[in-house]
């Protein structure tokens, strides 16, 4: 893409979409990235959302320039405290609406709080080289190239036929795209299909027009930003699956513990135990102190040696 104006416009659109991807979680939105960050409020809110931490006190409704600058200082201090080196970016630059420096700041946030966080890398360069390698390695780690028989080795030409985008969408929601029926030569259909499905089903905003990908050389940082949103969703899905597996393991453990502890006192009531075990365990899994609940229930029922008393106690 020739000229500063071209890549700047694409970056503004991509970075605005990324910011809103997170702000939407708290029902906030920026319409003009450069203007809407000038008072520091949205920047502070963004940091709290992407870090899932409080950044300290800041003015939610700054009434003067001093309060606005103070907000931005608070945000920049928090960013630096989280290992981001800010070179030649000051609070006044953000307040004055210096477009290139605002874009540079947002890029550093994308690197630190998304790409570095999800790739577990400590080697992130503001120039994008390490980030590029980390994202490509993440794609390889998901087996996307092998599964979909494509090659993704850059953030330019590898994406221009739309097949890589469709592969990412289908990785996030398996089966949502009939990938085997796609025609690699039908580039406009492929690109727009991926963008539309990602927007409608994953909440990933479209940051490009199709011509930005197909007819021009894609702007690399903007493309990496777009892909990083898929990475977040796919990795977060993995966390949920791990938590579900952990919960299932806990349920099995509690069931075994129950059966073991109640075995000696419920030999005469096996059929009733089998009928009520699932409901009993479900109740116990909602409590905070599983072992204490089990011990209490067992002790309470020992005197009667009657499982019905136990069931009535905990259900």
Coordinates of N, CA and C in Angstrom, one line a residue, residues 136-247:
X136 N 2.4 -16.6 13.8 CA 2.6 -17.7 12.8 C 2.8 -19.0 13.6
X137 N 3.6 -19.0 14.6 CA 3.8 -20.2 15.4 C 2.5 -20.7 16.1
X138 N 1.7 -19.7 16.5 CA 0.4 -20.1 17.1 C -0.5 -20.8 16.1
X139 N -0.5 -20.3 14.9 CA -1.3 -20.9 13.8 C -0.8 -22.3 13.6
X140 N 0.5 -22.5 13.5 CA 1.1 -23.9 13.3 C 0.7 -24.8 14.5
X141 N 0.7 -24.2 15.7 CA 0.4 -25.1 16.9 C -1.0 -25.6 16.9
X142 N -1.9 -24.9 16.2 CA -3.3 -25.4 16.1 C -3.5 -26.3 14.9
X143 N -2.5 -26.6 14.1 CA -2.6 -27.6 13.0 C -3.5 -27.1 11.9
X144 N -3.6 -25.8 11.8 CA -4.5 -25.2 10.8 C -4.0 -25.5 9.4
X145 N -2.7 -25.4 9.2 CA -2.2 -25.6 7.8 C -2.4 -27.0 7.3
X146 N -2.1 -28.0 8.2 CA -2.3 -29.4 7.9 C -3.7 -29.7 7.6
X147 N -4.6 -29.3 8.6 CA -6.0 -29.7 8.5 C -6.7 -29.1 7.2
X148 N -6.3 -27.9 6.8 CA -7.0 -27.2 5.7 C -6.1 -27.2 4.5
X149 N -5.0 -27.8 4.5 CA -4.1 -28.0 3.3 C -3.8 -26.6 2.7
X150 N -3.3 -25.7 3.6 CA -2.9 -24.4 3.2 C -1.6 -24.0 3.8
X151 N -0.9 -23.0 3.2 CA 0.3 -22.5 3.8 C 0.1 -21.1 4.3
X152 N 0.5 -20.8 5.5 CA 0.4 -19.5 6.1 C 1.8 -19.2 6.6
X153 N 2.6 -18.4 5.9 CA 3.9 -18.1 6.3 C 4.2 -16.6 6.3
X154 N 3.1 -15.8 6.2 CA 3.3 -14.3 6.3 C 1.9 -13.7 6.5
X155 N 1.9 -12.4 6.7 CA 0.7 -11.7 6.9 C 0.4 -10.7 5.8
X156 N 0.7 -11.3 4.6 CA 0.4 -10.5 3.4 C -0.2 -11.5 2.3
X157 N 0.6 -12.1 1.5 CA 0.0 -12.9 0.4 C -0.7 -14.1 0.8
X158 N -0.3 -14.7 2.0 CA -1.0 -15.9 2.5 C -2.5 -15.8 2.7
X159 N -3.0 -14.6 2.8 CA -4.3 -14.3 3.2 C -5.2 -13.8 2.0
X160 N -4.6 -13.6 0.9 CA -5.3 -12.8 -0.2 C -6.4 -13.6 -0.9
X161 N -6.3 -15.0 -0.9 CA -7.4 -15.7 -1.5 C -8.6 -16.0 -0.5
X162 N -8.4 -15.6 0.7 CA -9.5 -15.8 1.7 C -9.5 -17.1 2.4
X163 N -8.8 -18.1 1.9 CA -8.8 -19.4 2.4 C -8.3 -19.5 3.9
X164 N -7.3 -18.7 4.2 CA -6.8 -18.7 5.5 C -7.8 -18.1 6.5
X165 N -8.5 -17.1 6.1 CA -9.5 -16.5 6.9 C -10.6 -17.5 7.2
X166 N -11.0 -18.2 6.2 CA -12.1 -19.2 6.3 C -11.6 -20.4 7.2
X167 N -10.4 -20.7 7.2 CA -9.8 -21.8 8.0 C -9.8 -21.3 9.5
X168 N -9.5 -20.1 9.8 CA -9.6 -19.6 11.1 C -11.0 -19.6 11.7
X169 N -11.9 -19.1 10.8 CA -13.3 -19.1 11.3 C -13.8 -20.5 11.6
X170 N -13.4 -21.5 10.7 CA -13.9 -22.9 10.9 C -13.2 -23.5 12.1
X171 N -12.0 -23.1 12.4 CA -11.3 -23.5 13.6 C -12.0 -23.1 14.9
X172 N -12.5 -21.8 14.8 CA -13.2 -21.3 16.0 C -14.6 -21.9 16.2
X173 N -15.2 -22.2 15.1 CA -16.6 -22.8 15.1 C -16.5 -24.0 14.1
X174 N -16.1 -25.1 14.5 CA -15.9 -26.3 13.5 C -17.2 -26.5 12.8
X175 N -17.1 -26.6 11.5 CA -18.3 -27.0 10.6 C -19.1 -25.8 10.2
X176 N -18.8 -24.6 10.6 CA -19.7 -23.5 10.3 C -19.5 -23.1 8.8
X177 N -18.3 -23.4 8.3 CA -18.0 -23.2 6.9 C -17.8 -24.5 6.2
X178 N -18.4 -24.7 5.0 CA -18.2 -26.0 4.3 C -16.9 -25.8 3.5
X179 N -15.8 -26.0 4.2 CA -14.5 -25.6 3.6 C -14.1 -26.4 2.4
X180 N -14.5 -27.6 2.3 CA -14.1 -28.4 1.2 C -14.8 -28.0 -0.1
X181 N -15.9 -27.2 0.0 CA -16.6 -26.7 -1.2 C -16.1 -25.4 -1.6
X182 N -15.1 -24.8 -0.9 CA -14.6 -23.4 -1.3 C -13.7 -23.5 -2.5
X183 N -13.8 -22.5 -3.4 CA -12.9 -22.4 -4.5 C -11.9 -21.4 -4.3
X184 N -10.6 -21.8 -4.2 CA -9.5 -20.8 -3.9 C -9.5 -19.6 -4.9
X185 N -10.0 -19.9 -6.1 CA -10.0 -18.8 -7.1 C -11.1 -17.8 -6.9
X186 N -12.1 -18.1 -6.2 CA -13.2 -17.2 -5.9 C -12.9 -16.4 -4.7
X187 N -11.9 -15.5 -4.9 CA -11.3 -14.8 -3.7 C -12.3 -13.8 -3.0
X188 N -13.1 -13.1 -3.8 CA -14.0 -12.2 -3.2 C -15.1 -12.9 -2.3
X189 N -15.6 -14.0 -2.8 CA -16.5 -14.8 -2.1 C -15.9 -15.3 -0.8
X190 N -14.7 -15.8 -0.9 CA -14.0 -16.4 0.3 C -13.8 -15.4 1.4
X191 N -13.2 -14.3 0.9 CA -12.9 -13.2 1.9 C -14.1 -12.7 2.6
X192 N -15.2 -12.4 1.8 CA -16.4 -11.8 2.4 C -17.1 -12.8 3.2
X193 N -17.1 -14.1 2.8 CA -17.7 -15.1 3.6 C -17.1 -15.2 5.0
X194 N -15.7 -15.2 5.1 CA -15.0 -15.3 6.3 C -15.3 -14.1 7.2
X195 N -15.3 -12.9 6.6 CA -15.5 -11.7 7.4 C -17.0 -11.6 7.9
X196 N -17.9 -12.0 7.1 CA -19.3 -12.0 7.5 C -19.6 -13.0 8.7
X197 N -19.1 -14.2 8.5 CA -19.3 -15.3 9.5 C -18.6 -14.9 10.8
X198 N -17.4 -14.4 10.7 CA -16.7 -14.0 11.9 C -17.4 -12.8 12.7
X199 N -18.0 -11.9 11.9 CA -18.7 -10.8 12.5 C -20.0 -11.3 13.2
X200 N -20.7 -12.1 12.4 CA -22.1 -12.5 12.9 C -22.1 -13.6 14.0
X201 N -21.0 -14.4 14.0 CA -21.0 -15.6 14.9 C -20.0 -15.5 16.0
X202 N -18.9 -14.7 15.8 CA -17.9 -14.6 16.8 C -17.7 -13.2 17.4
X203 N -18.5 -12.3 16.8 CA -18.4 -10.9 17.3 C -17.1 -10.2 16.9
X204 N -16.4 -10.7 15.9 CA -15.1 -10.1 15.5 C -15.4 -9.1 14.4
X205 N -15.2 -7.8 14.6 CA -15.6 -6.8 13.6 C -14.7 -6.9 12.4
X206 N -15.3 -6.6 11.2 CA -14.6 -6.6 10.0 C -13.7 -5.3 10.0
X207 N -12.4 -5.5 9.8 CA -11.5 -4.3 9.8 C -11.0 -4.0 8.4
X208 N -11.4 -4.7 7.4 CA -11.0 -4.5 6.1 C -12.1 -4.4 5.1
X209 N -12.0 -3.7 4.0 CA -12.8 -3.9 2.9 C -12.1 -5.0 2.1
X210 N -12.9 -5.8 1.3 CA -12.3 -6.9 0.6 C -11.1 -6.5 -0.3
X211 N -11.2 -5.2 -0.9 CA -10.1 -4.8 -1.8 C -8.8 -4.5 -1.0
X212 N -9.0 -4.2 0.3 CA -7.8 -4.0 1.1 C -6.9 -5.3 1.2
X213 N -7.6 -6.5 1.0 CA -6.9 -7.7 1.1 C -6.5 -8.2 -0.3
X214 N -7.4 -8.1 -1.2 CA -7.3 -8.8 -2.5 C -6.5 -7.9 -3.5
X215 N -6.8 -6.7 -3.6 CA -6.3 -5.8 -4.7 C -5.0 -5.0 -4.2
X216 N -4.8 -5.0 -2.9 CA -3.6 -4.3 -2.4 C -2.9 -5.3 -1.5
X217 N -1.6 -4.9 -1.2 CA -0.9 -5.7 -0.3 C -1.4 -5.4 1.1
X218 N -1.9 -6.4 1.9 CA -2.5 -6.1 3.2 C -1.6 -5.4 4.1
X219 N -2.1 -4.5 4.9 CA -1.3 -3.8 5.9 C -1.1 -4.7 7.0
X220 N 0.2 -5.0 7.3 CA 0.6 -6.2 8.1 C 0.1 -6.0 9.6
X221 N 0.3 -4.9 10.2 CA -0.1 -4.8 11.6 C -1.6 -4.9 11.8
X222 N -2.4 -4.4 10.8 CA -3.8 -4.4 10.8 C -4.3 -5.9 10.7
X223 N -3.6 -6.6 9.8 CA -4.0 -8.0 9.6 C -3.6 -8.9 10.8
X224 N -2.5 -8.6 11.4 CA -2.1 -9.3 12.6 C -3.1 -9.0 13.8
X225 N -3.6 -7.7 13.8 CA -4.6 -7.4 14.8 C -5.8 -8.2 14.6
X226 N -6.3 -8.3 13.4 CA -7.5 -9.0 13.1 C -7.3 -10.5 13.5
X227 N -6.2 -11.1 13.1 CA -6.0 -12.5 13.5 C -5.9 -12.7 15.0
X228 N -5.3 -11.7 15.7 CA -5.2 -11.8 17.1 C -6.5 -12.0 17.8
X229 N -7.6 -11.4 17.3 CA -8.9 -11.5 17.9 C -9.4 -13.0 17.7
X230 N -9.1 -13.6 16.6 CA -9.4 -15.0 16.5 C -8.6 -15.8 17.6
X231 N -7.4 -15.5 17.8 CA -6.5 -16.2 18.7 C -7.1 -16.1 20.1
X232 N -7.6 -14.9 20.5 CA -8.2 -14.8 21.8 C -9.4 -15.7 22.0
X233 N -10.3 -15.7 21.0 CA -11.5 -16.5 21.1 C -11.2 -17.9 21.1
X234 N -10.3 -18.4 20.3 CA -10.0 -19.8 20.2 C -9.3 -20.3 21.5
X235 N -8.4 -19.4 22.0 CA -7.7 -19.8 23.2 C -8.6 -19.7 24.4
X236 N -9.5 -18.8 24.5 CA -10.5 -18.7 25.6 C -11.4 -19.9 25.5
X237 N -11.7 -20.4 24.3 CA -12.5 -21.6 24.2 C -11.8 -22.8 24.9
X238 N -10.5 -22.9 24.7 CA -9.7 -23.9 25.3 C -9.7 -23.9 26.8
X239 N -9.7 -22.7 27.3 CA -9.8 -22.5 28.8 C -11.1 -23.0 29.3
X240 N -12.2 -22.7 28.6 CA -13.5 -23.2 29.0 C -13.6 -24.7 29.0
X241 N -13.0 -25.3 27.9 CA -13.0 -26.7 27.8 C -12.2 -27.4 28.9
X242 N -11.1 -26.8 29.3 CA -10.2 -27.3 30.4 C -11.0 -27.2 31.7
X243 N -11.7 -26.1 31.9 CA -12.5 -25.9 33.1 C -13.6 -27.0 33.2
X244 N -14.3 -27.2 32.1 CA -15.3 -28.2 32.0 C -14.8 -29.6 32.3
X245 N -13.6 -29.9 31.8 CA -13.0 -31.2 32.0 C -12.6 -31.3 33.5
X246 N -12.1 -30.2 34.1 CA -11.8 -30.2 35.5 C -13.0 -30.4 36.4
X247 N -14.1 -29.8 36.0 CA -15.4 -30.0 36.8 C -15.8 -31.4 36.7

